[in-house]
C-alpha cells in the first residue's frame, strides 16, 4: 500500500521510525509506542524498553497513563447526555452540582480571596464543557492566591497524592470563589473533572461505569479504564519524571503497587490508562462522524461540536497568549489555537499540522490527534513526564515527521 494515495509513503514511515529511534537511543526516552493511521492503513512502532534500565521491551499493547490525553475520551460521556437531552448546553448545573450554585467571583483575578462580587449568572453545562466556568489552571496567574488555594484543595497530581471521593472534592471546590465570571475566560483542566462529576450525578453511575457501557465497550477499548488490574500490570511501565537539572530518571509512579494499580476514589477526567489501538478506535470513530462500523456511538452533530473551536476571538487570544508563554517548555504542544469540548482544535497554522486538527497531549508524555483533511490519526505514547522537554520534543518530531509521510 506504500504507493497508493490513501496512506503513507514507505520512505516516510522509515523516517518516522528513525526519528523516534533517535529519541530512544539518546537515552532520554526509555521506550515508546507510536500508531499512525490513514485511509485504512495502520502502522505501529514499538521501540525501546518499559524501564529506563532495560527490562521488557515495549509492545504494541503496552498500557500507558494517558493524563490529559484522557480528556477527549472522558468528555464523550457528556456528549451522550447532550444527545439524549438529559443535559442541555445552556442549562445551569445547580440541580446536579449544588456546590457550584450562587458563586462569588474575585473582583480582580490576582486579588485576595475575600474581595468578591456575586456571579452575574449561574454556571452552565456549556461553561464546563468549554473550560470557561471560571476556575482552572491559568499560566498567566500562577502566583495568585486563588491558584494556591485551588491547588491545595483540589490537586491530585503525582506531587499531591490522590483526590478524595467526588462529593468531598466538590465540597472543597464549593468553598472557593471563581477567578472569572462564568463563560468569560478559558482556563485549563479543572472544568473537565467537574464535568466528570456532573456525568456521574446525572446518570447515577460512576463516570467509569457510564463510559464503559456507552463508549469503551462498544468501541472495543478493552484496555482503557481508570486503573490497571493485576492481570495486566506487567503491561504497564513505570512513569518517570526526569530531574530537570540532572536528567536522572525519578520514578513518579511505579507499576505494581503504584497509584495506577488500584481504582481511584476520584475518577478524574485525566486519569485514564489506555493503549495505542484503543485510542485509534476512539479517534477513528470521531473521524467517522460518530460511527463505529454500523453502530452509532455519538451523533454527527455532537462530534462536530466536540472537534471544532468553541471559543470566542477574545478567549482564543487569551488561550494563545497563555500557551505561547510556556511553548518553549513544551516544544509548542497545545500552543496552536482553539478548544472544542475536552480537546484542542487548530484554528491557525503554526506548524506542520493543518487547521482543524483535533486532539490533545498529556503531562505523562502522551499525544493523540486526528485530522479530517488527511483522514489521519496519530498516537504517540511514552512513559516520560513533562518535567523536562524530552517527551514534548519527541512528540513534536513525531508530528513533524508524520505529516511528511503522507503519500
mmCIF file of C-alpha atoms in Angstrom:
data_model
loop_
_atom_site.group_PDB
_atom_site.id
_atom_site.type_symbol
_atom_site.label_atom_id
_atom_site.label_comp_id
_atom_site.label_asym_id
_atom_site.label_seq_id
_atom_site.Cartn_x
_atom_site.Cartn_y
_atom_site.Cartn_z
ATOM 1 C CA UNK A 1 0.000 0.000 0.000
ATOM 2 C CA UNK A 2 3.036 2.227 0.246
ATOM 3 C CA UNK A 3 2.495 3.581 -3.248
ATOM 4 C CA UNK A 4 -1.269 4.185 -3.023
ATOM 5 C CA UNK A 5 -2.622 7.654 -2.401
ATOM 6 C CA UNK A 6 -4.633 6.533 0.629
ATOM 7 C CA UNK A 7 -1.898 6.062 3.211
ATOM 8 C CA UNK A 8 1.752 6.808 3.899
ATOM 9 C CA UNK A 9 4.878 6.502 1.804
ATOM 10 C CA UNK A 10 7.282 3.712 2.738
ATOM 11 C CA UNK A 11 10.144 6.177 2.902
ATOM 12 C CA UNK A 12 8.122 8.469 5.136
ATOM 13 C CA UNK A 13 7.367 5.659 7.584
ATOM 14 C CA UNK A 14 11.047 4.683 7.643
ATOM 15 C CA UNK A 15 11.997 8.256 8.508
ATOM 16 C CA UNK A 16 9.316 8.322 11.214
ATOM 17 C CA UNK A 17 10.843 5.229 12.801
ATOM 18 C CA UNK A 18 14.372 6.658 12.540
ATOM 19 C CA UNK A 19 13.355 9.914 14.216
ATOM 20 C CA UNK A 20 11.600 8.079 17.061
ATOM 21 C CA UNK A 21 14.535 5.667 17.473
ATOM 22 C CA UNK A 22 16.839 8.644 17.868
ATOM 23 C CA UNK A 23 14.893 9.753 20.961
ATOM 24 C CA UNK A 24 15.236 6.275 22.477
ATOM 25 C CA UNK A 25 18.929 5.779 21.636
ATOM 26 C CA UNK A 26 19.648 9.232 23.114
ATOM 27 C CA UNK A 27 18.616 7.652 26.456
ATOM 28 C CA UNK A 28 16.106 10.464 27.063
ATOM 29 C CA UNK A 29 13.054 8.244 26.443
ATOM 30 C CA UNK A 30 13.325 4.585 27.562
ATOM 31 C CA UNK A 31 10.587 3.426 25.218
ATOM 32 C CA UNK A 32 7.534 4.419 23.207
ATOM 33 C CA UNK A 33 4.652 3.137 21.114
ATOM 34 C CA UNK A 34 3.528 5.069 18.034
ATOM 35 C CA UNK A 35 0.457 4.381 15.905
ATOM 36 C CA UNK A 36 -0.340 6.184 12.662
ATOM 37 C CA UNK A 37 -3.381 5.551 10.528
ATOM 38 C CA UNK A 38 -4.686 6.900 7.235
ATOM 39 C CA UNK A 39 -7.074 5.651 4.580
ATOM 40 C CA UNK A 40 -7.395 2.187 6.056
ATOM 41 C CA UNK A 41 -3.640 1.772 6.520
ATOM 42 C CA UNK A 42 -2.413 1.467 10.132
ATOM 43 C CA UNK A 43 1.256 1.345 11.078
ATOM 44 C CA UNK A 44 2.634 0.739 14.591
ATOM 45 C CA UNK A 45 6.123 1.117 16.029
ATOM 46 C CA UNK A 46 7.095 -0.178 19.487
ATOM 47 C CA UNK A 47 10.636 0.947 20.333
ATOM 48 C CA UNK A 48 12.817 0.616 23.416
ATOM 49 C CA UNK A 49 12.058 -0.812 26.840
ATOM 50 C CA UNK A 50 9.487 -0.409 29.614
ATOM 51 C CA UNK A 51 12.086 0.641 32.195
ATOM 52 C CA UNK A 52 14.941 3.111 31.879
ATOM 53 C CA UNK A 53 17.392 0.410 32.983
ATOM 54 C CA UNK A 54 16.238 -2.104 30.381
ATOM 55 C CA UNK A 55 13.908 -4.981 31.120
ATOM 56 C CA UNK A 56 10.906 -5.900 28.996
ATOM 57 C CA UNK A 57 10.598 -4.404 25.505
ATOM 58 C CA UNK A 58 7.806 -2.005 24.642
ATOM 59 C CA UNK A 59 4.910 -3.808 22.921
ATOM 60 C CA UNK A 60 2.014 -2.695 20.806
ATOM 61 C CA UNK A 61 -0.347 -3.496 23.706
ATOM 62 C CA UNK A 62 1.669 -1.686 26.409
ATOM 63 C CA UNK A 63 -0.703 0.272 28.672
ATOM 64 C CA UNK A 64 0.072 3.941 29.350
ATOM 65 C CA UNK A 65 -1.179 6.569 31.780
ATOM 66 C CA UNK A 66 -2.849 8.986 29.359
ATOM 67 C CA UNK A 67 -3.050 12.028 31.691
ATOM 68 C CA UNK A 68 -4.702 14.947 29.858
ATOM 69 C CA UNK A 69 -4.864 12.929 26.647
ATOM 70 C CA UNK A 70 -7.790 11.292 28.531
ATOM 71 C CA UNK A 71 -9.886 14.439 28.173
ATOM 72 C CA UNK A 72 -11.114 13.873 24.581
ATOM 73 C CA UNK A 73 -12.392 10.418 25.641
ATOM 74 C CA UNK A 74 -13.864 11.190 29.061
ATOM 75 C CA UNK A 75 -15.767 14.205 27.696
ATOM 76 C CA UNK A 76 -17.605 11.918 25.255
ATOM 77 C CA UNK A 77 -19.726 10.802 28.226
ATOM 78 C CA UNK A 78 -21.178 14.310 28.472
ATOM 79 C CA UNK A 79 -21.841 14.359 24.711
ATOM 80 C CA UNK A 80 -24.045 11.263 25.046
ATOM 81 C CA UNK A 81 -26.088 13.048 27.721
ATOM 82 C CA UNK A 82 -26.481 16.020 25.360
ATOM 83 C CA UNK A 83 -27.548 13.678 22.551
ATOM 84 C CA UNK A 84 -30.195 12.148 24.830
ATOM 85 C CA UNK A 85 -31.404 15.546 26.111
ATOM 86 C CA UNK A 86 -30.515 14.554 29.659
ATOM 87 C CA UNK A 87 -28.291 17.637 29.643
ATOM 88 C CA UNK A 88 -28.758 20.910 27.768
ATOM 89 C CA UNK A 89 -25.839 23.183 26.916
ATOM 90 C CA UNK A 90 -27.268 26.357 28.409
ATOM 91 C CA UNK A 91 -28.953 24.911 31.495
ATOM 92 C CA UNK A 92 -27.452 25.812 34.885
ATOM 93 C CA UNK A 93 -25.582 22.973 36.586
ATOM 94 C CA UNK A 94 -27.047 23.863 40.011
ATOM 95 C CA UNK A 95 -29.584 20.980 40.198
ATOM 96 C CA UNK A 96 -26.780 18.402 39.933
ATOM 97 C CA UNK A 97 -23.867 20.395 41.332
ATOM 98 C CA UNK A 98 -25.426 22.476 44.142
ATOM 99 C CA UNK A 99 -21.878 23.141 45.397
ATOM 100 C CA UNK A 100 -21.494 25.492 42.409
ATOM 101 C CA UNK A 101 -24.719 27.455 42.922
ATOM 102 C CA UNK A 102 -24.633 31.148 43.925
ATOM 103 C CA UNK A 103 -20.956 31.732 43.210
ATOM 104 C CA UNK A 104 -18.860 34.639 44.363
ATOM 105 C CA UNK A 105 -16.286 35.913 41.846
ATOM 106 C CA UNK A 106 -12.983 37.662 42.573
ATOM 107 C CA UNK A 107 -13.046 41.387 41.794
ATOM 108 C CA UNK A 108 -9.510 41.015 40.466
ATOM 109 C CA UNK A 109 -8.161 37.686 39.111
ATOM 110 C CA UNK A 110 -4.976 38.014 41.208
ATOM 111 C CA UNK A 111 -6.695 39.632 44.189
ATOM 112 C CA UNK A 112 -7.410 38.412 47.737
ATOM 113 C CA UNK A 113 -9.926 35.576 48.085
ATOM 114 C CA UNK A 114 -12.385 37.628 50.149
ATOM 115 C CA UNK A 115 -12.621 40.563 47.721
ATOM 116 C CA UNK A 116 -15.532 39.313 45.606
ATOM 117 C CA UNK A 117 -18.732 40.213 43.787
ATOM 118 C CA UNK A 118 -21.686 37.903 43.075
ATOM 119 C CA UNK A 119 -21.627 35.896 39.846
ATOM 120 C CA UNK A 120 -23.648 37.586 37.095
ATOM 121 C CA UNK A 121 -25.269 34.284 36.111
ATOM 122 C CA UNK A 122 -25.188 30.594 37.032
ATOM 123 C CA UNK A 123 -22.541 28.197 35.697
ATOM 124 C CA UNK A 124 -23.955 26.280 32.724
ATOM 125 C CA UNK A 125 -23.185 22.909 31.166
ATOM 126 C CA UNK A 126 -21.582 24.779 28.256
ATOM 127 C CA UNK A 127 -19.199 26.579 30.628
ATOM 128 C CA UNK A 128 -17.935 23.240 31.950
ATOM 129 C CA UNK A 129 -17.601 21.637 28.519
ATOM 130 C CA UNK A 130 -15.678 24.587 27.043
ATOM 131 C CA UNK A 131 -13.440 25.058 30.125
ATOM 132 C CA UNK A 132 -14.808 28.544 30.808
ATOM 133 C CA UNK A 133 -16.665 28.093 34.113
ATOM 134 C CA UNK A 134 -14.375 30.497 35.988
ATOM 135 C CA UNK A 135 -11.651 28.359 37.581
ATOM 136 C CA UNK A 136 -8.706 26.335 36.313
ATOM 137 C CA UNK A 137 -5.020 26.462 35.584
ATOM 138 C CA UNK A 138 -4.118 29.852 34.169
ATOM 139 C CA UNK A 139 -0.482 30.175 33.125
ATOM 140 C CA UNK A 140 -0.847 33.968 33.437
ATOM 141 C CA UNK A 141 -1.617 33.875 37.160
ATOM 142 C CA UNK A 142 0.342 31.010 38.671
ATOM 143 C CA UNK A 143 1.338 33.174 41.678
ATOM 144 C CA UNK A 144 -2.211 34.299 42.525
ATOM 145 C CA UNK A 145 -3.928 33.462 45.837
ATOM 146 C CA UNK A 146 -6.734 31.621 44.012
ATOM 147 C CA UNK A 147 -4.231 29.392 42.196
ATOM 148 C CA UNK A 148 -2.596 28.408 45.515
ATOM 149 C CA UNK A 149 -5.977 27.748 47.137
ATOM 150 C CA UNK A 150 -7.242 25.697 44.192
ATOM 151 C CA UNK A 151 -4.056 23.636 44.067
ATOM 152 C CA UNK A 152 -4.049 22.999 47.807
ATOM 153 C CA UNK A 153 -7.680 21.824 47.937
ATOM 154 C CA UNK A 154 -8.232 20.083 44.626
ATOM 155 C CA UNK A 155 -4.992 18.936 43.022
ATOM 156 C CA UNK A 156 -4.411 15.193 42.719
ATOM 157 C CA UNK A 157 -1.307 15.095 40.539
ATOM 158 C CA UNK A 158 1.720 12.926 41.255
ATOM 159 C CA UNK A 159 3.017 15.586 43.653
ATOM 160 C CA UNK A 160 -0.162 15.990 45.675
ATOM 161 C CA UNK A 161 -1.422 12.476 46.278
ATOM 162 C CA UNK A 162 -4.836 11.055 45.355
ATOM 163 C CA UNK A 163 -8.069 13.051 45.474
ATOM 164 C CA UNK A 164 -10.874 12.247 47.933
ATOM 165 C CA UNK A 165 -14.170 10.835 46.692
ATOM 166 C CA UNK A 166 -16.214 13.141 44.422
ATOM 167 C CA UNK A 167 -18.631 14.611 46.986
ATOM 168 C CA UNK A 168 -15.801 15.731 49.261
ATOM 169 C CA UNK A 169 -13.835 17.070 46.285
ATOM 170 C CA UNK A 170 -16.896 19.078 45.178
ATOM 171 C CA UNK A 171 -17.406 20.355 48.730
ATOM 172 C CA UNK A 172 -13.859 21.745 48.708
ATOM 173 C CA UNK A 173 -14.422 23.313 45.287
ATOM 174 C CA UNK A 174 -17.607 24.965 46.580
ATOM 175 C CA UNK A 175 -15.631 26.798 49.278
ATOM 176 C CA UNK A 176 -13.681 28.767 46.671
ATOM 177 C CA UNK A 177 -14.701 31.882 44.759
ATOM 178 C CA UNK A 178 -14.432 31.837 40.963
ATOM 179 C CA UNK A 179 -11.475 33.661 39.435
ATOM 180 C CA UNK A 180 -13.543 34.915 36.472
ATOM 181 C CA UNK A 181 -17.231 35.343 35.745
ATOM 182 C CA UNK A 182 -18.775 32.198 34.210
ATOM 183 C CA UNK A 183 -18.239 31.948 30.450
ATOM 184 C CA UNK A 184 -15.627 34.683 30.261
ATOM 185 C CA UNK A 185 -12.192 33.063 30.174
ATOM 186 C CA UNK A 186 -10.768 29.741 29.016
ATOM 187 C CA UNK A 187 -8.830 28.037 31.815
ATOM 188 C CA UNK A 188 -7.236 24.637 31.748
ATOM 189 C CA UNK A 189 -8.043 21.318 33.375
ATOM 190 C CA UNK A 190 -10.396 21.791 36.334
ATOM 191 C CA UNK A 191 -13.619 22.036 34.328
ATOM 192 C CA UNK A 192 -13.086 18.564 32.857
ATOM 193 C CA UNK A 193 -13.043 16.981 36.307
ATOM 194 C CA UNK A 194 -16.198 18.869 37.296
ATOM 195 C CA UNK A 195 -17.847 17.685 34.068
ATOM 196 C CA UNK A 196 -16.971 14.114 35.046
ATOM 197 C CA UNK A 197 -18.762 14.561 38.381
ATOM 198 C CA UNK A 198 -21.716 16.074 36.515
ATOM 199 C CA UNK A 199 -21.975 12.973 34.294
ATOM 200 C CA UNK A 200 -21.847 10.704 37.315
ATOM 201 C CA UNK A 201 -24.602 12.591 39.143
ATOM 202 C CA UNK A 202 -26.891 12.838 36.116
ATOM 203 C CA UNK A 203 -26.552 9.124 35.319
ATOM 204 C CA UNK A 204 -26.419 7.774 38.865
ATOM 205 C CA UNK A 205 -23.373 5.740 37.779
ATOM 206 C CA UNK A 206 -19.661 6.246 38.216
ATOM 207 C CA UNK A 207 -18.006 8.034 35.312
ATOM 208 C CA UNK A 208 -16.173 4.800 34.513
ATOM 209 C CA UNK A 209 -19.316 2.632 34.528
ATOM 210 C CA UNK A 210 -21.116 5.014 32.152
ATOM 211 C CA UNK A 211 -18.049 5.417 29.892
ATOM 212 C CA UNK A 212 -17.580 1.659 29.746
ATOM 213 C CA UNK A 213 -21.197 0.982 28.845
ATOM 214 C CA UNK A 214 -21.564 3.685 26.203
ATOM 215 C CA UNK A 215 -18.065 4.359 24.775
ATOM 216 C CA UNK A 216 -15.359 1.890 25.795
ATOM 217 C CA UNK A 217 -17.168 -1.442 25.352
ATOM 218 C CA UNK A 218 -18.942 -0.525 22.084
ATOM 219 C CA UNK A 219 -15.576 0.603 20.634
ATOM 220 C CA UNK A 220 -13.747 -2.488 21.906
ATOM 221 C CA UNK A 221 -11.465 -0.332 24.109
ATOM 222 C CA UNK A 222 -10.816 -3.278 26.403
ATOM 223 C CA UNK A 223 -7.593 -1.935 27.945
ATOM 224 C CA UNK A 224 -8.959 1.514 28.808
ATOM 225 C CA UNK A 225 -10.101 2.438 32.311
ATOM 226 C CA UNK A 226 -9.138 4.294 35.477
ATOM 227 C CA UNK A 227 -6.647 1.718 36.759
ATOM 228 C CA UNK A 228 -4.695 -1.302 35.538
ATOM 229 C CA UNK A 229 -5.954 -4.593 37.026
ATOM 230 C CA UNK A 230 -3.466 -7.084 38.453
ATOM 231 C CA UNK A 231 -3.665 -9.429 35.457
ATOM 232 C CA UNK A 232 -2.446 -6.637 33.136
ATOM 233 C CA UNK A 233 0.003 -4.820 35.416
ATOM 234 C CA UNK A 234 3.001 -6.378 33.636
ATOM 235 C CA UNK A 235 1.964 -4.322 30.568
ATOM 236 C CA UNK A 236 2.270 -1.004 32.465
ATOM 237 C CA UNK A 237 5.680 0.732 32.563
ATOM 238 C CA UNK A 238 6.770 2.915 35.475
ATOM 239 C CA UNK A 239 6.100 6.625 34.962
ATOM 240 C CA UNK A 240 9.261 8.728 35.042
ATOM 241 C CA UNK A 241 9.755 12.417 35.690
ATOM 242 C CA UNK A 242 13.375 13.165 34.825
ATOM 243 C CA UNK A 243 15.142 15.602 37.136
ATOM 244 C CA UNK A 244 15.128 18.985 35.318
ATOM 245 C CA UNK A 245 18.719 19.696 36.434
ATOM 246 C CA UNK A 246 20.446 16.315 36.126
ATOM 247 C CA UNK A 247 18.131 14.408 33.777
ATOM 248 C CA UNK A 248 18.161 11.444 36.182
ATOM 249 C CA UNK A 249 15.082 9.225 35.914
ATOM 250 C CA UNK A 250 12.974 9.730 39.047
ATOM 251 C CA UNK A 251 10.005 7.362 39.325
ATOM 252 C CA UNK A 252 6.729 9.308 39.590
ATOM 253 C CA UNK A 253 4.601 6.171 39.734
ATOM 254 C CA UNK A 254 5.660 2.520 39.911
ATOM 255 C CA UNK A 255 3.599 -0.082 38.053
ATOM 256 C CA UNK A 256 2.839 -2.799 40.640
ATOM 257 C CA UNK A 257 1.828 -1.170 43.925
ATOM 258 C CA UNK A 258 1.692 2.296 42.362
ATOM 259 C CA UNK A 259 -1.252 4.666 42.135
ATOM 260 C CA UNK A 260 -2.377 3.275 38.809
ATOM 261 C CA UNK A 261 -2.692 -0.270 40.188
ATOM 262 C CA UNK A 262 -5.804 0.451 42.287
ATOM 263 C CA UNK A 263 -9.123 2.139 41.404
ATOM 264 C CA UNK A 264 -9.013 5.840 42.363
ATOM 265 C CA UNK A 265 -11.577 7.261 44.809
ATOM 266 C CA UNK A 266 -11.992 10.152 42.373
ATOM 267 C CA UNK A 267 -12.292 9.283 38.678
ATOM 268 C CA UNK A 268 -10.637 12.408 37.332
ATOM 269 C CA UNK A 269 -11.196 13.214 33.664
ATOM 270 C CA UNK A 270 -7.424 12.927 33.066
ATOM 271 C CA UNK A 271 -6.806 9.592 34.794
ATOM 272 C CA UNK A 272 -7.413 7.064 32.017
ATOM 273 C CA UNK A 273 -4.978 4.306 31.167
ATOM 274 C CA UNK A 274 -5.088 3.064 27.585
ATOM 275 C CA UNK A 275 -3.248 1.649 24.581
ATOM 276 C CA UNK A 276 -2.405 2.926 21.108
ATOM 277 C CA UNK A 277 -5.017 0.642 19.497
ATOM 278 C CA UNK A 278 -7.787 1.674 21.910
ATOM 279 C CA UNK A 279 -7.113 5.342 21.161
ATOM 280 C CA UNK A 280 -7.053 4.638 17.465
ATOM 281 C CA UNK A 281 -10.545 3.112 17.732
ATOM 282 C CA UNK A 282 -11.834 6.212 19.509
ATOM 283 C CA UNK A 283 -10.349 8.778 17.122
ATOM 284 C CA UNK A 284 -11.414 6.704 14.122
ATOM 285 C CA UNK A 285 -14.989 6.904 15.460
ATOM 286 C CA UNK A 286 -14.653 10.708 15.575
ATOM 287 C CA UNK A 287 -13.293 10.749 12.006
ATOM 288 C CA UNK A 288 -16.283 8.560 11.017
ATOM 289 C CA UNK A 289 -18.674 11.236 12.367
ATOM 290 C CA UNK A 290 -19.674 9.162 15.397
ATOM 291 C CA UNK A 291 -19.978 5.750 13.745
ATOM 292 C CA UNK A 292 -18.131 2.570 14.704
ATOM 293 C CA UNK A 293 -18.805 0.044 11.962
ATOM 294 C CA UNK A 294 -22.597 0.047 11.686
ATOM 295 C CA UNK A 295 -23.137 1.268 15.273
ATOM 296 C CA UNK A 296 -23.665 4.923 16.154
ATOM 297 C CA UNK A 297 -21.752 5.978 19.278
ATOM 298 C CA UNK A 298 -22.255 9.769 19.100
ATOM 299 C CA UNK A 299 -24.436 11.871 16.840
ATOM 300 C CA UNK A 300 -22.717 13.534 13.909
ATOM 301 C CA UNK A 301 -23.614 16.934 15.400
ATOM 302 C CA UNK A 302 -22.101 16.044 18.786
ATOM 303 C CA UNK A 303 -18.816 15.091 17.113
ATOM 304 C CA UNK A 304 -18.808 18.367 15.177
ATOM 305 C CA UNK A 305 -19.370 20.329 18.397
ATOM 306 C CA UNK A 306 -16.577 18.489 20.212
ATOM 307 C CA UNK A 307 -13.998 18.739 17.455
ATOM 308 C CA UNK A 308 -14.416 22.343 16.292
ATOM 309 C CA UNK A 309 -13.489 25.561 18.060
ATOM 310 C CA UNK A 310 -15.975 26.762 20.693
ATOM 311 C CA UNK A 311 -14.065 29.840 21.908
ATOM 312 C CA UNK A 312 -14.696 33.492 21.072
ATOM 313 C CA UNK A 313 -11.924 35.605 19.485
ATOM 314 C CA UNK A 314 -11.154 37.149 22.915
ATOM 315 C CA UNK A 315 -10.949 33.742 24.579
ATOM 316 C CA UNK A 316 -8.780 32.474 21.727
ATOM 317 C CA UNK A 317 -6.274 35.291 22.090
ATOM 318 C CA UNK A 318 -6.064 34.715 25.867
ATOM 319 C CA UNK A 319 -5.506 30.985 25.334
ATOM 320 C CA UNK A 320 -2.849 31.702 22.676
ATOM 321 C CA UNK A 321 -1.057 34.150 24.984
ATOM 322 C CA UNK A 322 -1.148 31.673 27.863
ATOM 323 C CA UNK A 323 0.361 28.808 25.862
ATOM 324 C CA UNK A 324 2.880 30.852 23.894
ATOM 325 C CA UNK A 325 4.439 31.834 27.234
ATOM 326 C CA UNK A 326 5.157 28.167 28.031
ATOM 327 C CA UNK A 327 5.649 26.849 24.479
ATOM 328 C CA UNK A 328 9.439 26.778 24.889
ATOM 329 C CA UNK A 329 8.966 24.330 27.793
ATOM 330 C CA UNK A 330 6.601 22.044 25.896
ATOM 331 C CA UNK A 331 8.052 22.279 22.375
ATOM 332 C CA UNK A 332 4.825 24.022 21.405
ATOM 333 C CA UNK A 333 2.451 21.241 22.489
ATOM 334 C CA UNK A 334 -1.069 22.653 22.742
ATOM 335 C CA UNK A 335 0.030 26.090 21.604
ATOM 336 C CA UNK A 336 -1.988 26.421 18.406
ATOM 337 C CA UNK A 337 -5.445 27.818 18.546
ATOM 338 C CA UNK A 338 -8.835 26.826 19.768
ATOM 339 C CA UNK A 339 -10.673 24.448 22.043
ATOM 340 C CA UNK A 340 -13.691 22.241 21.458
ATOM 341 C CA UNK A 341 -15.085 20.071 24.230
ATOM 342 C CA UNK A 342 -12.207 18.381 26.066
ATOM 343 C CA UNK A 343 -9.654 18.866 23.312
ATOM 344 C CA UNK A 344 -7.577 21.326 21.376
ATOM 345 C CA UNK A 345 -8.626 22.330 17.857
ATOM 346 C CA UNK A 346 -6.237 24.080 15.489
ATOM 347 C CA UNK A 347 -7.606 27.405 14.273
ATOM 348 C CA UNK A 348 -4.371 28.635 12.728
ATOM 349 C CA UNK A 349 -1.418 27.012 11.033
ATOM 350 C CA UNK A 350 1.519 27.184 13.418
ATOM 351 C CA UNK A 351 3.418 24.062 12.435
ATOM 352 C CA UNK A 352 3.155 21.006 10.167
ATOM 353 C CA UNK A 353 -0.421 20.107 11.113
ATOM 354 C CA UNK A 354 -3.407 21.594 9.250
ATOM 355 C CA UNK A 355 -6.162 23.835 10.575
ATOM 356 C CA UNK A 356 -8.920 21.676 12.051
ATOM 357 C CA UNK A 357 -6.667 19.014 13.570
ATOM 358 C CA UNK A 358 -8.164 17.960 16.935
ATOM 359 C CA UNK A 359 -6.891 16.076 19.978
ATOM 360 C CA UNK A 360 -4.607 16.753 22.916
ATOM 361 C CA UNK A 361 -1.477 15.750 24.799
ATOM 362 C CA UNK A 362 -0.715 14.681 28.365
ATOM 363 C CA UNK A 363 1.748 15.514 31.118
ATOM 364 C CA UNK A 364 2.838 11.857 31.174
ATOM 365 C CA UNK A 365 4.326 12.126 27.674
ATOM 366 C CA UNK A 366 1.338 11.121 25.538
ATOM 367 C CA UNK A 367 -0.275 12.704 22.475
ATOM 368 C CA UNK A 368 -3.204 11.800 20.200
ATOM 369 C CA UNK A 369 -4.736 13.857 17.388
ATOM 370 C CA UNK A 370 -6.750 13.287 14.237
ATOM 371 C CA UNK A 371 -7.441 15.475 11.244
ATOM 372 C CA UNK A 372 -10.222 15.323 8.675
ATOM 373 C CA UNK A 373 -8.264 16.957 5.859
ATOM 374 C CA UNK A 374 -5.954 13.959 5.617
ATOM 375 C CA UNK A 375 -8.242 11.417 7.365
ATOM 376 C CA UNK A 376 -5.250 10.814 9.597
ATOM 377 C CA UNK A 377 -4.849 9.665 13.208
ATOM 378 C CA UNK A 378 -1.593 9.721 15.166
ATOM 379 C CA UNK A 379 -0.915 8.422 18.667
ATOM 380 C CA UNK A 380 2.464 8.591 20.438
ATOM 381 C CA UNK A 381 2.757 7.139 23.942
ATOM 382 C CA UNK A 382 5.809 7.384 26.229
ATOM 383 C CA UNK A 383 6.423 6.828 29.945
ATOM 384 C CA UNK A 384 8.322 10.104 30.435
ATOM 385 C CA UNK A 385 6.533 13.017 32.084
ATOM 386 C CA UNK A 386 6.881 16.667 31.102
ATOM 387 C CA UNK A 387 9.327 17.615 33.877
ATOM 388 C CA UNK A 388 11.858 18.168 31.070
ATOM 389 C CA UNK A 389 11.308 18.995 27.354
ATOM 390 C CA UNK A 390 12.396 15.467 26.313
ATOM 391 C CA UNK A 391 8.994 13.872 25.692
ATOM 392 C CA UNK A 392 7.484 17.068 24.188
ATOM 393 C CA UNK A 393 10.392 17.153 21.742
ATOM 394 C CA UNK A 394 9.685 13.553 20.778
ATOM 395 C CA UNK A 395 6.008 14.477 20.269
ATOM 396 C CA UNK A 396 6.962 17.470 18.149
ATOM 397 C CA UNK A 397 9.255 15.376 15.963
ATOM 398 C CA UNK A 398 6.583 12.679 15.669
ATOM 399 C CA UNK A 399 4.041 15.125 14.211
ATOM 400 C CA UNK A 400 6.602 16.912 12.048
ATOM 401 C CA UNK A 401 7.713 13.618 10.503
ATOM 402 C CA UNK A 402 4.261 12.065 10.308
ATOM 403 C CA UNK A 403 2.890 14.913 8.180
ATOM 404 C CA UNK A 404 5.798 14.448 5.760
ATOM 405 C CA UNK A 405 4.959 10.731 5.435
ATOM 406 C CA UNK A 406 1.590 11.423 3.802
ATOM 407 C CA UNK A 407 1.710 9.919 0.353
#
